mmCIF file of C-alpha atoms in Angstrom:
data_model
loop_
_atom_site.group_PDB
_atom_site.id
_atom_site.type_symbol
_atom_site.label_atom_id
_atom_site.label_comp_id
_atom_site.label_asym_id
_atom_site.label_seq_id
_atom_site.Cartn_x
_atom_site.Cartn_y
_atom_site.Cartn_z
ATOM 1 C CA MET A 274 12.542 26.755 -31.927
ATOM 2 C CA PHE A 275 12.229 30.146 -30.190
ATOM 3 C CA VAL A 276 8.789 31.973 -30.597
ATOM 4 C CA ASN A 277 8.254 35.656 -29.876
ATOM 5 C CA ARG A 278 5.458 36.086 -27.481
ATOM 6 C CA GLU A 279 2.732 39.106 -28.651
ATOM 7 C CA PRO A 280 3.036 42.133 -26.285
ATOM 8 C CA THR A 281 -0.356 41.471 -24.891
ATOM 9 C CA SER A 282 -0.607 41.910 -20.679
ATOM 10 C CA MET A 283 -0.809 38.874 -18.789
ATOM 11 C CA THR A 284 -3.950 39.055 -17.070
ATOM 12 C CA ALA A 285 -5.249 37.543 -13.687
ATOM 13 C CA GLU A 286 -7.990 36.048 -16.269
ATOM 14 C CA TYR A 287 -5.437 34.876 -19.333
ATOM 15 C CA LYS A 288 -3.426 33.279 -16.038
ATOM 16 C CA ASN A 289 -6.475 31.417 -14.067
ATOM 17 C CA TRP A 290 -7.350 30.521 -18.111
ATOM 18 C CA LEU A 291 -3.753 29.084 -18.841
ATOM 19 C CA SER A 292 -3.390 27.395 -15.368
ATOM 20 C CA ASP A 293 -6.970 25.112 -16.122
ATOM 21 C CA LEU A 294 -5.313 24.052 -20.012
ATOM 22 C CA LYS A 295 -2.509 23.064 -18.595
ATOM 23 C CA LYS A 296 -4.796 20.946 -16.112
ATOM 24 C CA ARG A 297 -6.762 19.820 -18.073
ATOM 25 C CA TYR A 298 -3.984 18.756 -21.084
ATOM 26 C CA ARG A 299 -2.346 16.643 -18.316
ATOM 27 C CA LYS A 300 -5.615 14.950 -17.447
ATOM 28 C CA ALA A 301 -6.085 14.610 -20.923
ATOM 29 C CA GLN A 302 -2.836 12.862 -21.447
ATOM 30 C CA ILE A 303 -3.558 10.758 -18.598
ATOM 31 C CA ARG A 304 -6.848 9.537 -19.786
ATOM 32 C CA ALA A 305 -5.042 8.410 -23.028
ATOM 33 C CA ALA A 306 -2.277 6.830 -21.378
ATOM 34 C CA VAL A 307 -5.215 4.268 -19.317
ATOM 35 C CA ARG A 308 -7.537 4.164 -22.433
ATOM 36 C CA ILE A 309 -4.013 2.892 -24.477
ATOM 37 C CA ASN A 310 -2.857 0.769 -21.764
ATOM 38 C CA GLY A 311 -6.723 -0.804 -21.051
ATOM 39 C CA GLU A 312 -6.981 -1.739 -24.657
ATOM 40 C CA MET A 313 -3.188 -3.580 -24.775
ATOM 41 C CA LEU A 314 -4.021 -5.060 -21.673
ATOM 42 C CA ASN A 315 -7.681 -6.455 -22.595
ATOM 43 C CA PHE A 316 -5.719 -7.714 -25.908
ATOM 44 C CA TYR A 317 -3.424 -9.935 -23.635
ATOM 45 C CA TRP A 318 -6.507 -11.009 -21.423
ATOM 46 C CA GLU A 319 -7.969 -12.107 -24.825
ATOM 47 C CA LEU A 320 -5.010 -13.702 -25.856
ATOM 48 C CA GLY A 321 -4.228 -15.793 -23.008
ATOM 49 C CA ARG A 322 -8.101 -16.927 -23.072
ATOM 50 C CA ASP A 323 -7.531 -17.592 -26.772
ATOM 51 C CA ILE A 324 -4.529 -19.904 -26.074
ATOM 52 C CA CYS A 325 -6.406 -21.510 -23.254
ATOM 53 C CA GLU A 326 -9.265 -22.588 -25.399
ATOM 54 C CA MET A 327 -7.411 -23.713 -28.465
ATOM 55 C CA SER A 328 -5.070 -26.264 -26.291
ATOM 56 C CA LYS A 329 -8.427 -27.675 -25.327
ATOM 57 C CA SER A 330 -7.945 -29.167 -29.144
ATOM 58 C CA ALA A 331 -5.324 -31.828 -29.712
ATOM 59 C CA LYS A 332 -4.496 -30.565 -32.782
ATOM 60 C CA TYR A 333 -2.644 -27.442 -31.974
ATOM 61 C CA GLY A 334 -0.454 -29.253 -29.898
ATOM 62 C CA ASP A 335 2.074 -27.943 -27.796
ATOM 63 C CA GLY A 336 3.671 -26.041 -30.644
ATOM 64 C CA LEU A 337 0.593 -23.474 -30.098
ATOM 65 C CA LEU A 338 2.771 -21.030 -28.494
ATOM 66 C CA LYS A 339 5.894 -20.900 -30.660
ATOM 67 C CA ASN A 340 4.042 -20.673 -33.994
ATOM 68 C CA VAL A 341 1.782 -17.936 -32.847
ATOM 69 C CA THR A 342 4.906 -16.088 -31.900
ATOM 70 C CA LEU A 343 6.790 -16.582 -35.033
ATOM 71 C CA ASP A 344 3.305 -15.404 -36.980
ATOM 72 C CA LEU A 345 2.371 -12.582 -34.730
ATOM 73 C CA GLN A 346 6.423 -11.266 -35.095
ATOM 74 C CA SER A 347 6.526 -11.622 -38.882
ATOM 75 C CA GLU A 348 3.816 -9.457 -38.902
ATOM 76 C CA PHE A 349 4.808 -7.244 -36.414
ATOM 77 C CA PRO A 350 8.721 -7.610 -36.515
ATOM 78 C CA GLY A 351 10.705 -5.700 -33.383
ATOM 79 C CA ASP A 352 7.624 -5.721 -31.288
ATOM 80 C CA SER A 353 8.805 -6.578 -27.793
ATOM 81 C CA GLY A 354 5.040 -6.916 -26.375
ATOM 82 C CA LEU A 355 4.881 -10.155 -29.102
ATOM 83 C CA SER A 356 8.008 -11.705 -28.013
ATOM 84 C CA LEU A 357 6.979 -15.264 -26.171
ATOM 85 C CA SER A 358 7.582 -14.696 -22.860
ATOM 86 C CA ASN A 359 5.179 -12.393 -23.235
ATOM 87 C CA ILE A 360 2.375 -14.504 -24.955
ATOM 88 C CA LYS A 361 3.497 -17.175 -22.389
ATOM 89 C CA ALA A 362 2.331 -14.614 -19.550
ATOM 90 C CA ALA A 363 -0.765 -13.446 -21.325
ATOM 91 C CA ARG A 364 -1.722 -17.386 -21.010
ATOM 92 C CA ARG A 365 -0.665 -17.641 -17.466
ATOM 93 C CA TRP A 366 -2.588 -14.397 -16.552
ATOM 94 C CA TYR A 367 -6.087 -15.727 -18.007
ATOM 95 C CA LYS A 368 -5.255 -19.099 -16.642
ATOM 96 C CA THR A 369 -4.648 -18.439 -13.185
ATOM 97 C CA TYR A 370 -7.609 -16.271 -12.893
ATOM 98 C CA PHE A 371 -10.224 -18.333 -14.286
ATOM 99 C CA GLN A 372 -8.782 -21.341 -12.065
ATOM 100 C CA TRP A 373 -9.728 -19.076 -9.303
ATOM 101 C CA VAL A 374 -12.869 -18.863 -10.231
ATOM 102 C CA VAL A 375 -13.594 -22.412 -10.717
ATOM 103 C CA LYS A 376 -12.029 -23.512 -7.621
ATOM 104 C CA SER A 377 -13.717 -20.962 -5.321
ATOM 105 C CA GLN A 378 -17.392 -19.865 -4.872
ATOM 106 C CA GLN A 379 -16.610 -16.632 -3.327
ATOM 107 C CA VAL A 380 -14.325 -15.897 -6.419
ATOM 108 C CA VAL A 381 -17.403 -16.635 -9.118
ATOM 109 C CA ASP A 382 -19.156 -14.187 -6.533
ATOM 110 C CA PHE A 383 -16.732 -11.087 -7.403
ATOM 111 C CA PHE A 384 -16.510 -11.828 -11.245
ATOM 112 C CA GLY A 385 -20.103 -13.376 -11.619
ATOM 113 C CA ASP A 386 -20.587 -10.449 -13.792
ATOM 114 C CA GLN A 387 -17.494 -11.240 -15.734
ATOM 115 C CA ILE A 388 -18.693 -14.656 -16.405
ATOM 116 C CA SER A 389 -20.212 -15.840 -19.570
ATOM 117 C CA ASN A 390 -20.860 -19.479 -21.544
ATOM 118 C CA GLY A 391 -17.303 -19.964 -19.774
ATOM 119 C CA ILE A 392 -15.419 -17.554 -21.154
ATOM 120 C CA LEU A 393 -14.267 -14.885 -18.437
ATOM 121 C CA SER A 394 -13.948 -10.999 -19.206
ATOM 122 C CA MET A 395 -11.297 -9.267 -17.730
ATOM 123 C CA PRO A 396 -12.589 -6.515 -15.302
ATOM 124 C CA TYR A 397 -12.635 -3.335 -15.824
ATOM 125 C CA PHE A 398 -9.986 -1.677 -13.219
ATOM 126 C CA PHE A 399 -7.203 -3.831 -14.284
ATOM 127 C CA ALA A 400 -6.770 -1.250 -17.150
ATOM 128 C CA ASN A 401 -5.278 0.964 -14.375
ATOM 129 C CA VAL A 402 -2.578 -1.529 -13.995
ATOM 130 C CA PRO A 403 0.146 -1.713 -16.120
ATOM 131 C CA TRP A 404 1.241 -4.940 -17.984
ATOM 132 C CA GLY A 405 4.466 -5.646 -16.124
ATOM 133 C CA GLN A 406 2.829 -5.071 -12.373
ATOM 134 C CA HIS A 407 -0.140 -8.009 -13.728
ATOM 135 C CA VAL A 408 2.918 -10.156 -14.673
ATOM 136 C CA PHE A 409 4.653 -10.118 -11.724
ATOM 137 C CA ILE A 410 1.480 -10.391 -9.222
ATOM 138 C CA THR A 411 -0.180 -13.192 -11.447
ATOM 139 C CA SER A 412 3.474 -15.004 -10.794
ATOM 140 C CA LYS A 413 3.412 -14.451 -7.322
ATOM 141 C CA ALA A 414 0.449 -14.171 -5.627
ATOM 142 C CA GLU A 415 -1.026 -17.480 -4.136
ATOM 143 C CA THR A 416 -4.753 -16.379 -4.019
ATOM 144 C CA LEU A 417 -7.016 -13.972 -5.436
ATOM 145 C CA GLN A 418 -7.666 -12.088 -2.613
ATOM 146 C CA GLU A 419 -4.220 -11.564 -2.504
ATOM 147 C CA ALA A 420 -3.428 -10.444 -6.077
ATOM 148 C CA LEU A 421 -6.132 -8.008 -5.774
ATOM 149 C CA PHE A 422 -4.623 -6.493 -3.019
ATOM 150 C CA TYR A 423 -1.949 -5.411 -4.834
ATOM 151 C CA ILE A 424 -3.510 -4.457 -7.824
ATOM 152 C CA ALA A 425 -5.362 -2.307 -5.488
ATOM 153 C CA GLN A 426 -2.547 -0.830 -3.931
ATOM 154 C CA VAL A 427 -1.284 -0.008 -7.584
ATOM 155 C CA CYS A 428 -4.085 1.889 -8.469
ATOM 156 C CA GLU A 429 -4.391 3.708 -5.033
ATOM 157 C CA HIS A 430 -0.815 4.579 -4.882
ATOM 158 C CA GLY A 431 0.630 4.391 -8.525
ATOM 159 C CA TRP A 432 3.608 1.623 -7.493
ATOM 160 C CA SER A 433 5.887 1.162 -10.213
ATOM 161 C CA ARG A 434 7.246 -2.727 -10.763
ATOM 162 C CA LYS A 435 10.091 -1.988 -8.492
ATOM 163 C CA GLU A 436 8.010 -0.367 -5.795
ATOM 164 C CA LEU A 437 5.104 -3.736 -6.332
ATOM 165 C CA GLU A 438 8.282 -5.648 -5.810
ATOM 166 C CA TYR A 439 9.803 -4.193 -3.134
ATOM 167 C CA TYR A 440 6.865 -4.189 -0.946
ATOM 168 C CA PHE A 441 5.941 -8.317 -2.193
ATOM 169 C CA SER A 442 9.669 -8.777 -0.963
ATOM 170 C CA GLU A 443 8.769 -7.255 2.139
ATOM 171 C CA GLY A 444 5.647 -9.150 2.797
ATOM 172 C CA TYR A 445 3.350 -6.219 2.816
ATOM 173 C CA TYR A 446 0.335 -8.658 2.139
ATOM 174 C CA GLU A 447 0.581 -10.900 5.152
ATOM 175 C CA SER A 448 1.252 -8.182 7.614
ATOM 176 C CA SER A 449 -0.812 -5.053 6.244
ATOM 177 C CA GLY A 450 -4.547 -4.616 8.001
ATOM 178 C CA LYS A 451 -2.927 -7.254 10.562
ATOM 179 C CA ALA A 452 -2.856 -4.197 13.526
ATOM 180 C CA LEU A 453 -5.940 -5.448 16.075
ATOM 181 C CA THR A 454 -8.249 -1.846 15.621
ATOM 182 C CA ASN A 455 -11.442 -0.506 16.891
ATOM 183 C CA PHE A 456 -11.981 1.352 13.921
ATOM 184 C CA GLU A 457 -15.360 -0.690 12.933
ATOM 185 C CA ARG A 458 -16.440 1.217 15.956
ATOM 186 C CA SER A 459 -14.717 4.237 15.625
ATOM 187 C CA LEU A 460 -14.580 5.564 12.547
ATOM 188 C CA PRO A 461 -17.310 6.047 9.754
ATOM 189 C CA LYS A 462 -17.832 2.955 7.334
ATOM 190 C CA GLY A 463 -16.364 4.677 4.521
ATOM 191 C CA GLU A 464 -13.058 5.267 6.104
ATOM 192 C CA VAL A 465 -12.673 2.165 7.951
ATOM 193 C CA SER A 466 -11.080 -0.266 5.341
ATOM 194 C CA LEU A 467 -8.470 2.421 4.455
ATOM 195 C CA ALA A 468 -7.473 3.464 8.059
ATOM 196 C CA SER A 469 -7.155 -0.486 8.557
ATOM 197 C CA GLN A 470 -4.492 -0.655 5.366
ATOM 198 C CA MET A 471 -2.524 2.028 7.066
ATOM 199 C CA LEU A 472 -1.451 -0.354 9.791
ATOM 200 C CA LYS A 473 0.009 -3.412 9.870
ATOM 201 C CA SER A 474 1.679 -6.057 12.401
ATOM 202 C CA PRO A 475 4.497 -6.633 12.588
ATOM 203 C CA TYR A 476 6.860 -3.829 11.871
ATOM 204 C CA ASN A 477 10.050 -5.348 11.163
ATOM 205 C CA MET A 478 12.960 -3.514 13.031
ATOM 206 C CA GLU A 479 15.620 -4.901 11.890
ATOM 207 C CA PHE A 480 17.083 -2.144 10.032
ATOM 208 C CA LEU A 481 18.213 -1.270 13.577
ATOM 209 C CA GLN A 482 20.948 -1.497 15.425
ATOM 210 C CA MET A 483 20.360 -1.623 19.552
ATOM 211 C CA PRO A 484 22.094 -2.210 23.188
ATOM 212 C CA VAL A 485 22.258 -5.581 23.889
ATOM 213 C CA ASN A 486 19.695 -4.214 27.074
ATOM 214 C CA TYR A 487 17.878 -0.945 25.549
ATOM 215 C CA THR A 488 15.647 1.285 27.041
ATOM 216 C CA GLU A 489 12.634 2.789 25.684
ATOM 217 C CA ARG A 490 14.571 5.934 24.860
ATOM 218 C CA GLU A 491 17.271 4.419 22.967
ATOM 219 C CA PHE A 492 14.558 2.822 20.784
ATOM 220 C CA GLU A 493 12.792 5.903 20.140
ATOM 221 C CA ASP A 494 16.246 7.675 19.507
ATOM 222 C CA ALA A 495 17.144 5.012 16.989
ATOM 223 C CA LEU A 496 14.232 5.041 14.893
ATOM 224 C CA ILE A 497 14.656 8.736 14.428
ATOM 225 C CA LYS A 498 18.015 7.895 13.510
ATOM 226 C CA HIS A 499 16.837 5.639 11.130
ATOM 227 C CA ILE A 500 13.762 7.736 10.182
ATOM 228 C CA THR A 501 13.703 7.089 6.188
ATOM 229 C CA ASP A 502 13.589 3.678 7.028
ATOM 230 C CA PHE A 503 10.797 3.675 9.432
ATOM 231 C CA LEU A 504 8.649 5.838 6.961
ATOM 232 C CA LEU A 505 9.226 3.352 4.573
ATOM 233 C CA GLU A 506 8.251 0.582 6.841
ATOM 234 C CA LEU A 507 5.193 2.157 8.115
ATOM 235 C CA GLY A 508 3.699 2.461 4.352
ATOM 236 C CA LYS A 509 3.833 4.865 1.296
ATOM 237 C CA GLY A 510 1.982 7.901 2.099
ATOM 238 C CA PHE A 511 3.020 8.972 5.489
ATOM 239 C CA SER A 512 5.545 11.808 6.330
ATOM 240 C CA PHE A 513 6.841 12.546 9.579
ATOM 241 C CA VAL A 514 5.247 15.551 12.079
ATOM 242 C CA GLY A 515 7.833 15.551 14.698
ATOM 243 C CA ARG A 516 9.019 13.654 18.316
ATOM 244 C CA GLN A 517 7.851 14.509 21.579
ATOM 245 C CA MET A 518 5.800 17.270 20.468
ATOM 246 C CA GLN A 519 4.670 19.579 23.540
ATOM 247 C CA ILE A 520 0.957 19.300 23.384
ATOM 248 C CA SER A 521 0.021 22.354 26.406
ATOM 249 C CA MET A 522 -3.149 22.016 27.758
ATOM 250 C CA PRO A 523 -5.286 24.798 28.807
ATOM 251 C CA ASN A 524 -4.367 25.063 32.618
ATOM 252 C CA GLY A 525 -0.677 24.657 31.284
ATOM 253 C CA GLN A 526 -0.101 21.143 31.772
ATOM 254 C CA THR A 527 2.323 19.715 28.978
ATOM 255 C CA TYR A 528 2.320 16.192 27.689
ATOM 256 C CA TYR A 529 4.486 14.807 24.753
ATOM 257 C CA PRO A 530 3.696 11.928 22.969
ATOM 258 C CA ASP A 531 6.241 9.936 21.660
ATOM 259 C CA LEU A 532 6.433 10.185 17.425
ATOM 260 C CA ILE A 533 3.755 12.075 15.184
ATOM 261 C CA PHE A 534 3.198 11.654 11.714
ATOM 262 C CA TYR A 535 0.470 12.493 8.813
ATOM 263 C CA HIS A 536 -0.789 10.147 6.655
ATOM 264 C CA ILE A 537 -1.642 12.145 3.544
ATOM 265 C CA PRO A 538 -3.649 9.996 1.514
ATOM 266 C CA SER A 539 -6.360 9.576 4.499
ATOM 267 C CA HIS A 540 -5.742 13.054 5.586
ATOM 268 C CA ARG A 541 -5.122 12.371 9.405
ATOM 269 C CA TYR A 542 -2.922 12.652 12.035
ATOM 270 C CA VAL A 543 -1.157 9.304 13.480
ATOM 271 C CA VAL A 544 -0.024 9.288 16.767
ATOM 272 C CA CYS A 545 2.396 6.446 17.531
ATOM 273 C CA GLU A 546 3.422 5.464 20.828
ATOM 274 C CA LEU A 547 6.581 3.137 21.271
ATOM 275 C CA LYS A 548 6.741 0.601 23.939
ATOM 276 C CA ILE A 549 9.546 -2.043 24.616
ATOM 277 C CA VAL A 550 7.358 -4.204 26.898
ATOM 278 C CA PRO A 551 4.671 -6.321 26.350
ATOM 279 C CA PHE A 552 0.723 -4.524 25.867
ATOM 280 C CA ILE A 553 -0.648 -3.838 28.941
ATOM 281 C CA PRO A 554 -4.552 -2.050 28.989
ATOM 282 C CA ASP A 555 -2.841 1.520 30.522
ATOM 283 C CA HIS A 556 -0.882 1.919 27.803
ATOM 284 C CA VAL A 557 -4.572 2.186 25.178
ATOM 285 C CA GLY A 558 -5.629 4.451 27.838
ATOM 286 C CA GLN A 559 -2.668 7.084 27.331
ATOM 287 C CA LEU A 560 -2.971 6.863 23.564
ATOM 288 C CA ASN A 561 -6.737 7.657 23.595
ATOM 289 C CA PHE A 562 -5.732 10.548 25.206
ATOM 290 C CA TYR A 563 -2.942 11.971 22.944
ATOM 291 C CA VAL A 564 -5.308 11.391 20.255
ATOM 292 C CA SER A 565 -8.132 13.144 21.227
ATOM 293 C CA ALA A 566 -5.448 16.412 22.769
ATOM 294 C CA VAL A 567 -4.040 15.878 19.058
ATOM 295 C CA ASP A 568 -7.646 16.150 17.544
ATOM 296 C CA HIS A 569 -7.779 19.168 19.731
ATOM 297 C CA LEU A 570 -5.518 21.024 20.007
ATOM 298 C CA MET A 571 -3.991 20.166 16.049
ATOM 299 C CA ARG A 572 -6.440 18.623 13.690
ATOM 300 C CA GLY A 573 -8.009 21.265 11.249
ATOM 301 C CA PRO A 574 -10.799 21.649 9.816
ATOM 302 C CA GLU A 575 -10.402 19.148 6.177
ATOM 303 C CA ASP A 576 -8.274 16.680 8.345
ATOM 304 C CA ASN A 577 -9.688 13.783 9.550
ATOM 305 C CA GLN A 578 -10.242 12.083 12.642
ATOM 306 C CA THR A 579 -6.649 11.488 14.301
ATOM 307 C CA ILE A 580 -5.808 7.744 14.701
ATOM 308 C CA GLY A 581 -3.722 6.368 17.705
ATOM 309 C CA LEU A 582 -1.160 3.387 16.331
ATOM 310 C CA LEU A 583 0.944 1.629 19.426
ATOM 311 C CA ILE A 584 3.433 -0.745 19.124
ATOM 312 C CA CYS A 585 4.905 -2.579 21.406
ATOM 313 C CA LYS A 586 6.837 -6.071 22.113
ATOM 314 C CA SER A 587 4.613 -8.604 21.882
ATOM 315 C CA LYS A 588 0.441 -8.785 22.515
ATOM 316 C CA ASP A 589 -2.394 -11.067 24.206
ATOM 317 C CA ASP A 590 -5.473 -10.428 21.171
ATOM 318 C CA THR A 591 -7.934 -10.838 24.159
ATOM 319 C CA ILE A 592 -6.541 -8.654 26.525
ATOM 320 C CA VAL A 593 -6.117 -5.700 23.678
ATOM 321 C CA GLU A 594 -9.764 -6.535 22.233
ATOM 322 C CA TRP A 595 -11.216 -5.763 26.013
ATOM 323 C CA SER A 596 -9.099 -2.916 26.684
ATOM 324 C CA PHE A 597 -10.685 -1.326 23.430
ATOM 325 C CA GLU A 598 -14.483 -1.664 25.049
ATOM 326 C CA GLY A 599 -15.085 1.970 25.825
ATOM 327 C CA ILE A 600 -12.850 3.555 23.869
ATOM 328 C CA GLU A 601 -13.982 6.141 21.148
ATOM 329 C CA ARG A 602 -10.788 7.130 19.162
ATOM 330 C CA PRO A 603 -9.915 4.891 16.811
ATOM 331 C CA ILE A 604 -6.440 3.001 17.928
ATOM 332 C CA GLY A 605 -4.484 0.175 16.582
ATOM 333 C CA VAL A 606 -2.633 -2.090 18.435
ATOM 334 C CA ALA A 607 0.768 -3.864 16.597
ATOM 335 C CA GLU A 608 4.108 -5.882 17.380
ATOM 336 C CA TYR A 609 7.641 -4.838 16.060
ATOM 337 C CA GLU A 610 9.630 -7.855 15.177
ATOM 338 C CA LYS A 611 11.717 -8.905 17.931
ATOM 339 C CA GLU A 612 15.164 -9.808 15.798
ATOM 340 C CA ILE A 613 16.597 -6.464 16.029
ATOM 341 C CA LYS A 614 20.715 -6.314 15.393
ATOM 342 C CA LYS A 615 21.862 -6.257 18.901
ATOM 343 C CA MET A 616 24.815 -4.165 19.762
ATOM 344 C CA ILE A 617 27.359 -5.721 22.572
ATOM 345 C CA LYS A 618 29.099 -2.590 24.590
ATOM 346 C CA ASP A 619 32.329 -3.317 26.295
ATOM 347 C CA PHE A 620 32.975 -6.568 24.813
ATOM 348 C CA PRO A 621 35.924 -8.127 26.795
ATOM 349 C CA THR A 622 39.380 -8.785 24.563
ATOM 350 C CA PRO A 623 40.427 -12.366 25.241
ATOM 351 C CA ASN A 624 43.213 -13.199 27.307
#
């Protein structure tokens, strides 16, 4: 259907109003989708709760799940949300969190206002996560802390089910936030948690093929060649700014940090230095200077403090922590996986 526009001029006032209308409509769509998702999740939560409570009575027996599935499907034929697998998932969803509450005092503290008369209510923020992601997290997470970590990541980054599965398979929870940092002392309290989650250790570089005795330059060359893979390994939100970017001081001296990234969610530059040797204290001093230089010469008024990331072959935690003493700039130190694929050059042919 084609609609003819009235011959009125597109004034600046009209254009601004139309742009605002579009933004408000999109926000309304998102709020409606979240509300619908929240209502369905609350139904599944209460369904799982009811099944767990009714299963305590012997009169319902093992056929409860099958019977409720058949009865619901007869009332709502063709509704895939009422399949046996979905109803089993609803039971597991509620039961898993309830058992965590019973077993751990820390969990009780977290869910304290959600518990009443032995019944656990669904936390409000669960409504921001699609059902498929909830099902996956509950089936894979081993602790409440791990489950809440992935829920937070889905909420913050909008991970799809496939993205969630990818990051889980890569052990994102185990490695995220495991880099040693001085963020507690060098960043405002409100930024420490997000900044810590940005970094991990170790970084998996198995996508690289390297000579047997590779140099630092060859390591850097290989990462640039596989920059897409490296960005995926760094985590969502990183964008590549440049390699060996020239930083010119007022006196004319120039310096060249290995790699510079920008972390979009936290609005900050990240200076990355690569070392193929074990960590030594001198590394922190060099990186501290680069972070300071980027703060002075590249950081804009809307950017947060620049962070330094040192990725090295190995580290002694005590040496790293002592090296942080007196360092004011935010810096993290991480290792990279040692199982890099090696290429053997000039391999001799058999006689």
